mmCIF file of C-alpha atoms and ligand atoms in Angstrom:
data_model
loop_
_atom_site.group_PDB
_atom_site.id
_atom_site.type_symbol
_atom_site.label_atom_id
_atom_site.label_comp_id
_atom_site.label_asym_id
_atom_site.label_seq_id
_atom_site.Cartn_x
_atom_site.Cartn_y
_atom_site.Cartn_z
ATOM 1 C CA MET P 2 185.315 3.692 206.158
ATOM 2 C CA LYS P 3 188.383 5.523 207.392
ATOM 3 C CA SER P 4 191.895 4.488 206.505
ATOM 4 C CA PHE P 5 195.328 5.981 206.892
ATOM 5 C CA ARG P 6 198.600 5.781 205.037
ATOM 6 C CA CYS P 7 201.776 4.878 206.864
ATOM 7 C CA GLY P 8 204.791 4.736 204.540
ATOM 8 C CA SER P 9 204.137 1.862 202.147
ATOM 9 C CA TYR P 10 201.325 0.514 204.362
ATOM 10 C CA ARG P 11 197.655 1.441 204.313
ATOM 11 C CA PHE P 12 195.537 0.619 207.332
ATOM 12 C CA SER P 13 191.796 0.319 207.271
ATOM 13 C CA LEU P 14 190.253 1.578 210.493
ATOM 14 C CA ASP P 15 187.298 -0.799 210.471
ATOM 15 C CA ARG P 16 188.781 -2.271 213.658
ATOM 16 C CA PRO P 17 190.988 -0.667 216.339
ATOM 17 C CA LEU P 18 194.716 -1.013 215.697
ATOM 18 C CA ILE P 19 197.241 -1.968 218.345
ATOM 19 C CA VAL P 20 200.492 -0.035 218.594
ATOM 20 C CA GLY P 21 202.933 -2.080 220.692
ATOM 21 C CA VAL P 22 205.373 -0.096 222.853
ATOM 22 C CA VAL P 23 209.078 -0.940 222.614
ATOM 23 C CA ASN P 24 211.016 1.276 225.011
ATOM 24 C CA LEU P 25 214.771 1.532 224.356
ATOM 25 C CA THR P 26 215.323 3.859 227.301
ATOM 26 C CA PRO P 27 217.129 3.487 230.621
ATOM 27 C CA ASP P 28 214.353 5.277 232.527
ATOM 28 C CA SER P 29 210.827 4.666 231.185
ATOM 29 C CA PHE P 30 208.075 5.197 233.724
ATOM 30 C CA SER P 31 206.814 1.644 233.469
ATOM 31 C CA GLY P 32 210.236 0.090 234.072
ATOM 32 C CA ASP P 33 210.232 -1.711 230.711
ATOM 33 C CA GLY P 34 213.118 0.265 229.162
ATOM 34 C CA LEU P 35 215.719 -1.855 227.366
ATOM 35 C CA ALA P 36 218.460 0.666 226.551
ATOM 36 C CA GLY P 37 221.680 -1.079 225.538
ATOM 37 C CA LYS P 38 220.100 -4.561 225.654
ATOM 38 C CA HIS P 39 219.917 -5.316 221.958
ATOM 39 C CA ALA P 40 218.874 -8.976 222.096
ATOM 40 C CA ALA P 41 216.241 -8.361 224.781
ATOM 41 C CA ALA P 42 214.855 -5.352 222.915
ATOM 42 C CA VAL P 43 214.604 -7.271 219.638
ATOM 43 C CA ALA P 44 212.975 -10.208 221.437
ATOM 44 C CA HIS P 45 210.501 -7.852 223.086
ATOM 45 C CA ALA P 46 209.630 -6.267 219.728
ATOM 46 C CA ARG P 47 209.219 -9.727 218.189
ATOM 47 C CA ARG P 48 206.897 -10.748 221.016
ATOM 48 C CA GLN P 49 204.799 -7.588 220.645
ATOM 49 C CA TRP P 50 204.487 -8.360 216.923
ATOM 50 C CA GLU P 51 203.643 -12.042 217.391
ATOM 51 C CA GLU P 52 201.034 -11.177 220.015
ATOM 52 C CA GLY P 53 199.203 -9.121 217.414
ATOM 53 C CA ALA P 54 200.536 -5.570 217.320
ATOM 54 C CA ASP P 55 199.726 -3.824 214.040
ATOM 55 C CA ILE P 56 202.517 -1.275 214.445
ATOM 56 C CA LEU P 57 205.597 -1.301 216.715
ATOM 57 C CA ASP P 58 206.453 2.017 218.388
ATOM 58 C CA LEU P 59 210.149 2.322 219.250
ATOM 59 C CA GLY P 60 211.169 5.102 221.624
ATOM 60 C CA ALA P 61 214.660 5.911 222.901
ATOM 61 C CA GLU P 62 213.937 8.918 225.115
ATOM 62 C CA SER P 63 211.655 8.727 228.121
ATOM 63 C CA SER P 64 208.896 11.315 228.400
ATOM 64 C CA ARG P 65 207.839 10.354 231.914
ATOM 65 C CA PRO P 66 207.127 13.259 234.266
ATOM 66 C CA GLY P 67 210.476 14.592 235.479
ATOM 67 C CA ALA P 68 212.511 12.915 232.705
ATOM 68 C CA MET P 69 215.680 14.655 231.567
ATOM 69 C CA PRO P 70 216.120 14.960 227.787
ATOM 70 C CA ALA P 71 218.517 12.613 225.971
ATOM 71 C CA THR P 72 221.043 14.034 223.496
ATOM 72 C CA VAL P 73 220.659 13.276 219.796
ATOM 73 C CA GLY P 74 223.678 10.972 220.017
ATOM 74 C CA GLU P 75 222.292 9.027 222.989
ATOM 75 C CA GLU P 76 218.912 8.641 221.350
ATOM 76 C CA LEU P 77 220.379 7.429 218.045
ATOM 77 C CA ASP P 78 222.752 4.995 219.760
ATOM 78 C CA ARG P 79 219.865 3.401 221.616
ATOM 79 C CA LEU P 80 217.463 3.447 218.686
ATOM 80 C CA LEU P 81 219.224 2.627 215.424
ATOM 81 C CA PRO P 82 220.507 -0.923 215.995
ATOM 82 C CA VAL P 83 217.067 -2.142 217.107
ATOM 83 C CA LEU P 84 215.216 -0.074 214.514
ATOM 84 C CA GLU P 85 217.302 -1.521 211.683
ATOM 85 C CA THR P 86 216.615 -5.079 212.841
ATOM 86 C CA VAL P 87 212.890 -4.538 213.308
ATOM 87 C CA CYS P 88 212.504 -2.735 209.956
ATOM 88 C CA SER P 89 214.218 -5.705 208.251
ATOM 89 C CA TRP P 90 211.202 -7.854 209.248
ATOM 90 C CA GLY P 91 209.036 -5.816 206.858
ATOM 91 C CA VAL P 92 206.589 -4.620 209.525
ATOM 92 C CA PRO P 93 205.225 -1.114 210.138
ATOM 93 C CA VAL P 94 207.481 0.679 212.601
ATOM 94 C CA SER P 95 206.818 3.943 214.395
ATOM 95 C CA VAL P 96 209.521 6.004 216.074
ATOM 96 C CA ASP P 97 208.623 8.058 219.126
ATOM 97 C CA THR P 98 210.849 11.132 218.948
ATOM 98 C CA CYS P 99 210.687 14.912 218.889
ATOM 99 C CA LYS P 100 214.148 15.499 217.406
ATOM 100 C CA PRO P 101 214.415 16.264 213.670
ATOM 101 C CA GLU P 102 217.841 14.573 213.393
ATOM 102 C CA VAL P 103 216.388 11.377 214.869
ATOM 103 C CA MET P 104 213.331 11.595 212.600
ATOM 104 C CA ALA P 105 215.548 11.869 209.517
ATOM 105 C CA ARG P 106 217.701 8.877 210.492
ATOM 106 C CA ALA P 107 214.651 6.838 211.475
ATOM 107 C CA LEU P 108 212.959 7.490 208.141
ATOM 108 C CA SER P 109 216.130 6.515 206.234
ATOM 109 C CA ALA P 110 216.267 3.301 208.263
ATOM 110 C CA GLY P 111 212.705 2.425 207.210
ATOM 111 C CA ALA P 112 210.362 3.856 209.858
ATOM 112 C CA SER P 113 206.797 4.333 208.566
ATOM 113 C CA LEU P 114 205.389 6.572 211.296
ATOM 114 C CA ILE P 115 206.820 9.441 213.336
ATOM 115 C CA ASN P 116 205.157 9.735 216.736
ATOM 116 C CA ASP P 117 205.985 13.138 218.181
ATOM 117 C CA ILE P 118 204.795 14.069 221.672
ATOM 118 C CA THR P 119 205.467 17.727 220.781
ATOM 119 C CA ALA P 120 203.326 17.552 217.608
ATOM 120 C CA LEU P 121 206.287 18.569 215.408
ATOM 121 C CA GLY P 122 207.096 21.467 217.712
ATOM 122 C CA HIS P 123 210.728 21.721 216.585
ATOM 123 C CA PRO P 124 210.985 24.209 213.696
ATOM 124 C CA ASP P 125 212.826 21.683 211.479
ATOM 125 C CA ALA P 126 210.552 18.711 212.139
ATOM 126 C CA LEU P 127 207.720 19.467 209.734
ATOM 127 C CA GLY P 128 210.074 19.848 206.754
ATOM 128 C CA ILE P 129 211.575 16.429 207.415
ATOM 129 C CA VAL P 130 208.341 14.507 207.712
ATOM 130 C CA SER P 131 206.578 16.353 204.898
ATOM 131 C CA ASP P 132 209.349 15.311 202.487
ATOM 132 C CA SER P 133 208.657 11.637 203.238
ATOM 133 C CA ASP P 134 205.597 9.375 202.989
ATOM 134 C CA CYS P 135 205.429 8.495 206.689
ATOM 135 C CA ALA P 136 202.371 8.807 208.874
ATOM 136 C CA ILE P 137 202.606 11.378 211.675
ATOM 137 C CA CYS P 138 201.079 11.226 215.131
ATOM 138 C CA LEU P 139 200.525 14.716 216.554
ATOM 139 C CA MET P 140 200.178 14.659 220.338
ATOM 140 C CA HIS P 141 199.121 17.380 222.759
ATOM 141 C CA MET P 142 201.306 18.138 225.767
ATOM 142 C CA GLN P 143 201.118 21.102 228.125
ATOM 143 C CA GLY P 144 204.667 22.134 229.069
ATOM 144 C CA GLU P 145 207.570 19.697 228.833
ATOM 145 C CA PRO P 146 208.175 16.322 230.481
ATOM 146 C CA ARG P 147 210.571 17.676 233.134
ATOM 147 C CA THR P 148 207.925 19.946 234.678
ATOM 148 C CA MET P 149 204.593 19.149 232.987
ATOM 149 C CA GLN P 150 202.895 17.586 236.016
ATOM 150 C CA ALA P 151 203.761 20.464 238.396
ATOM 151 C CA HIS P 152 200.658 22.617 237.763
ATOM 152 C CA PRO P 153 198.589 21.496 234.775
ATOM 153 C CA CYS P 154 196.021 24.226 234.179
ATOM 154 C CA TYR P 155 193.249 24.668 231.587
ATOM 155 C CA GLY P 156 190.092 26.727 231.200
ATOM 156 C CA ASP P 157 188.369 24.049 229.112
ATOM 157 C CA VAL P 158 190.680 21.103 228.561
ATOM 158 C CA LEU P 159 188.694 19.585 225.697
ATOM 159 C CA SER P 160 188.528 22.723 223.604
ATOM 160 C CA GLU P 161 192.141 23.694 224.336
ATOM 161 C CA VAL P 162 193.471 20.276 223.352
ATOM 162 C CA SER P 163 191.341 20.044 220.217
ATOM 163 C CA SER P 164 192.234 23.617 219.123
ATOM 164 C CA PHE P 165 195.930 22.880 219.579
ATOM 165 C CA LEU P 166 195.622 19.667 217.545
ATOM 166 C CA GLY P 167 193.651 21.569 214.908
ATOM 167 C CA ARG P 168 196.434 24.164 214.558
ATOM 168 C CA ARG P 169 199.089 21.472 214.227
ATOM 169 C CA VAL P 170 197.016 19.569 211.649
ATOM 170 C CA GLU P 171 196.538 22.752 209.591
ATOM 171 C CA ALA P 172 200.309 23.419 209.727
ATOM 172 C CA CYS P 173 200.932 19.935 208.350
ATOM 173 C CA VAL P 174 198.338 20.275 205.609
ATOM 174 C CA ALA P 175 199.748 23.700 204.652
ATOM 175 C CA ALA P 176 203.196 22.075 204.358
ATOM 176 C CA GLY P 177 201.785 19.584 201.859
ATOM 177 C CA VAL P 178 201.094 16.589 204.120
ATOM 178 C CA ASP P 179 198.028 14.663 202.931
ATOM 179 C CA GLU P 180 195.349 14.364 205.578
ATOM 180 C CA ASP P 181 195.363 10.560 205.346
ATOM 181 C CA ARG P 182 198.868 10.513 206.858
ATOM 182 C CA LEU P 183 197.802 12.246 210.076
ATOM 183 C CA LEU P 184 196.818 10.854 213.469
ATOM 184 C CA VAL P 185 196.026 12.900 216.571
ATOM 185 C CA ASP P 186 196.416 12.110 220.256
ATOM 186 C CA PRO P 187 195.201 14.093 223.291
ATOM 187 C CA GLY P 188 198.297 13.042 225.244
ATOM 188 C CA PHE P 189 196.938 11.395 228.376
ATOM 189 C CA GLY P 190 199.146 12.266 231.348
ATOM 190 C CA PHE P 191 201.151 14.927 229.504
ATOM 191 C CA GLY P 192 200.538 18.065 231.560
ATOM 192 C CA LYS P 193 197.150 16.852 232.789
ATOM 193 C CA THR P 194 195.574 16.052 236.137
ATOM 194 C CA LEU P 195 193.406 12.990 236.666
ATOM 195 C CA GLN P 196 190.308 15.145 236.104
ATOM 196 C CA HIS P 197 191.728 16.515 232.835
ATOM 197 C CA ASN P 198 192.500 12.980 231.637
ATOM 198 C CA LEU P 199 189.008 11.775 232.502
ATOM 199 C CA ALA P 200 187.373 14.738 230.776
ATOM 200 C CA LEU P 201 189.382 13.961 227.623
ATOM 201 C CA LEU P 202 188.563 10.262 227.777
ATOM 202 C CA ARG P 203 184.854 10.957 228.229
ATOM 203 C CA SER P 204 184.741 13.113 225.092
ATOM 204 C CA LEU P 205 187.581 11.482 223.178
ATOM 205 C CA GLY P 206 185.795 11.439 219.818
ATOM 206 C CA ARG P 207 185.477 15.234 219.952
ATOM 207 C CA VAL P 208 189.202 16.026 220.202
ATOM 208 C CA ALA P 209 189.972 15.166 216.585
ATOM 209 C CA PRO P 210 190.089 17.979 214.025
ATOM 210 C CA ARG P 211 188.769 17.031 210.545
ATOM 211 C CA GLY P 212 187.551 13.718 212.027
ATOM 212 C CA LEU P 213 191.117 12.361 211.917
ATOM 213 C CA PRO P 214 191.957 8.993 213.502
ATOM 214 C CA ILE P 215 192.688 9.182 217.227
ATOM 215 C CA LEU P 216 195.499 7.361 218.995
ATOM 216 C CA ALA P 217 195.061 6.850 222.746
ATOM 217 C CA GLY P 218 197.959 6.089 225.070
ATOM 218 C CA LEU P 219 196.576 5.172 228.464
ATOM 219 C CA SER P 220 198.550 2.002 229.091
ATOM 220 C CA ARG P 221 199.953 1.682 232.635
ATOM 221 C CA LYS P 222 199.742 5.450 233.198
ATOM 222 C CA SER P 223 199.603 6.989 236.652
ATOM 223 C CA MET P 224 195.947 7.993 236.208
ATOM 224 C CA LEU P 225 195.200 4.249 236.279
ATOM 225 C CA GLY P 226 197.237 3.889 239.447
ATOM 226 C CA ALA P 227 195.237 6.719 240.996
ATOM 227 C CA LEU P 228 191.918 5.135 239.969
ATOM 228 C CA THR P 229 192.829 1.736 241.416
ATOM 229 C CA GLY P 230 193.823 2.762 244.918
ATOM 230 C CA GLY P 231 197.478 3.431 244.126
ATOM 231 C CA ARG P 232 198.425 0.272 242.248
ATOM 232 C CA PRO P 233 202.074 0.324 241.151
ATOM 233 C CA VAL P 234 202.900 0.213 237.437
ATOM 234 C CA ALA P 235 203.413 -3.561 237.407
ATOM 235 C CA GLU P 236 199.826 -4.091 238.594
ATOM 236 C CA ARG P 237 198.016 -1.858 236.127
ATOM 237 C CA GLN P 238 197.336 -4.347 233.339
ATOM 238 C CA ALA P 239 193.645 -4.868 234.117
ATOM 239 C CA ALA P 240 193.013 -1.128 234.366
ATOM 240 C CA SER P 241 195.010 -0.572 231.158
ATOM 241 C CA VAL P 242 192.916 -3.080 229.224
ATOM 242 C CA ALA P 243 189.691 -1.589 230.593
ATOM 243 C CA ALA P 244 190.868 1.892 229.649
ATOM 244 C CA ALA P 245 191.783 0.698 226.142
ATOM 245 C CA LEU P 246 188.303 -0.738 225.573
ATOM 246 C CA LEU P 247 186.617 2.370 226.910
ATOM 247 C CA ALA P 248 188.809 4.531 224.709
ATOM 248 C CA VAL P 249 187.678 2.562 221.655
ATOM 249 C CA GLN P 250 184.057 2.947 222.690
ATOM 250 C CA ARG P 251 184.612 6.685 223.035
ATOM 251 C CA GLY P 252 186.301 7.132 219.652
ATOM 252 C CA ALA P 253 189.901 5.842 219.638
ATOM 253 C CA HIS P 254 191.134 4.150 216.450
ATOM 254 C CA LEU P 255 194.626 3.179 217.637
ATOM 255 C CA LEU P 256 195.735 2.049 221.076
ATOM 256 C CA ARG P 257 199.338 2.495 222.198
ATOM 257 C CA VAL P 258 199.867 -0.345 224.680
ATOM 258 C CA HIS P 259 202.510 -2.258 226.608
ATOM 259 C CA ASP P 260 200.351 -5.404 226.965
ATOM 260 C CA VAL P 261 199.514 -6.433 223.415
ATOM 261 C CA ALA P 262 198.079 -9.922 223.987
ATOM 262 C CA ALA P 263 195.718 -8.847 226.764
ATOM 263 C CA THR P 264 194.518 -5.849 224.748
ATOM 264 C CA LYS P 265 193.945 -8.008 221.686
ATOM 265 C CA ASP P 266 191.813 -10.469 223.684
ATOM 266 C CA ALA P 267 189.695 -7.642 225.064
ATOM 267 C CA LEU P 268 189.216 -6.206 221.572
ATOM 268 C CA ALA P 269 188.087 -9.631 220.334
ATOM 269 C CA VAL P 270 185.272 -9.596 222.898
ATOM 270 C CA LEU P 271 184.264 -6.094 221.876
ATOM 271 C CA ALA P 272 184.355 -7.010 218.168
ATOM 272 C CA ALA P 273 182.081 -10.017 218.724
ATOM 273 C CA LEU P 274 179.621 -7.859 220.607
ATOM 274 C CA ASN P 275 179.620 -5.163 217.932
ATOM 275 C CA GLU P 276 179.194 -7.733 215.165
ATOM 276 C CA GLY P 277 176.096 -9.138 216.863
ATOM 277 C CA GLU P 278 174.546 -5.667 216.797
ATOM 278 C CA THR P 279 174.647 -5.510 213.007
ATOM 279 C CA GLN P 280 173.031 -8.953 212.455
HETATM 280 N N1 HH2 H 17 202.929 8.054 226.004
HETATM 281 C C1 HH2 H 17 204.233 7.816 226.254
HETATM 282 C C2 HH2 H 17 205.194 7.951 225.253
HETATM 283 N N2 HH2 H 17 204.841 8.292 224.009
HETATM 284 N N3 HH2 H 17 203.172 8.821 222.432
HETATM 285 C C3 HH2 H 17 201.883 9.054 222.140
HETATM 286 N N4 HH2 H 17 201.522 9.374 220.894
HETATM 287 N N5 HH2 H 17 200.905 8.965 223.098
HETATM 288 C C4 HH2 H 17 201.196 8.641 224.384
HETATM 289 O O1 HH2 H 17 200.273 8.615 225.221
HETATM 290 C C5 HH2 H 17 202.560 8.401 224.730
HETATM 291 C C6 HH2 H 17 203.541 8.501 223.707
HETATM 292 C C7 HH2 H 17 204.642 7.397 227.627
HETATM 293 O O2 HH2 H 17 204.722 5.989 227.697
HETATM 294 P P1 HH2 H 17 206.067 5.145 227.622
HETATM 295 O O3 HH2 H 17 206.695 5.306 226.275
HETATM 296 O O4 HH2 H 17 205.802 3.751 228.018
HETATM 297 O O5 HH2 H 17 206.970 5.780 228.738
HETATM 298 P P2 HH2 H 17 208.304 6.648 228.670
HETATM 299 O O6 HH2 H 17 207.974 7.909 227.920
HETATM 300 O O7 HH2 H 17 208.648 6.894 230.111
HETATM 301 O O8 HH2 H 17 209.350 5.850 227.945
#
């Protein structure tokens, strides 16, 4: 049975884990950003935890298509007060960032996982995470958020994404990061058309180098709007839950979601069904 190490936590992957999204941004694509609203952000994190999230993922820079980068100072100002509060609860906390300065401060504040949509693309990032005991989520993105959806282009999306993830995993291992600290993510919606996203979802289990655990982030994304006749973000919960279940069936081990309670209910149905198969 697979497991992974995440700071002082160890997770068994005998069931899918839920990573609850806590956006501390002014401009997240799903409109749930809580930048500068400390009490509301803490309450939201608390709710995600009480609804059954296994890990809370705090992000203070939007990566939506067209997003402008935040400065280090802006990101830290939005992140640290909430991060410190949430870490004081003694729960596993992930920080969604691609900036080494933010990674270092997040780890000192008690973060257990660094979730980097650039797969530690900054030259200083790998040194910072390898010196700690945090887990690392390596995500694939083609291009950068500002322009990534302009012309996504691949020969074979599955092999390109899995080769990229393989190279990033090998860089981590060469820097001394134990394999059981690594997660990989194909990066749904990050420089991908609907057809690219569907191809990755269909073959999800094959994107992971070394059979590493796979995190899938499909929640509320525009591909789900496109598949449901143009539903706006606020009406994508049913499609998000369906996508989460299908991702698990196709190989995901962790689900990054906005709607924790609904996802947990759906996973309970799946678990009961799977249990019956082994009796
Ligand atoms: N998606 C988003 C942000 N971070 N990290 C991983 N590993 N995988 C994802 O699919 C992923 C991610 C986008 O979602 P959200 O954080 O809700 O939006 P925004 O970036 O606009 O704040």
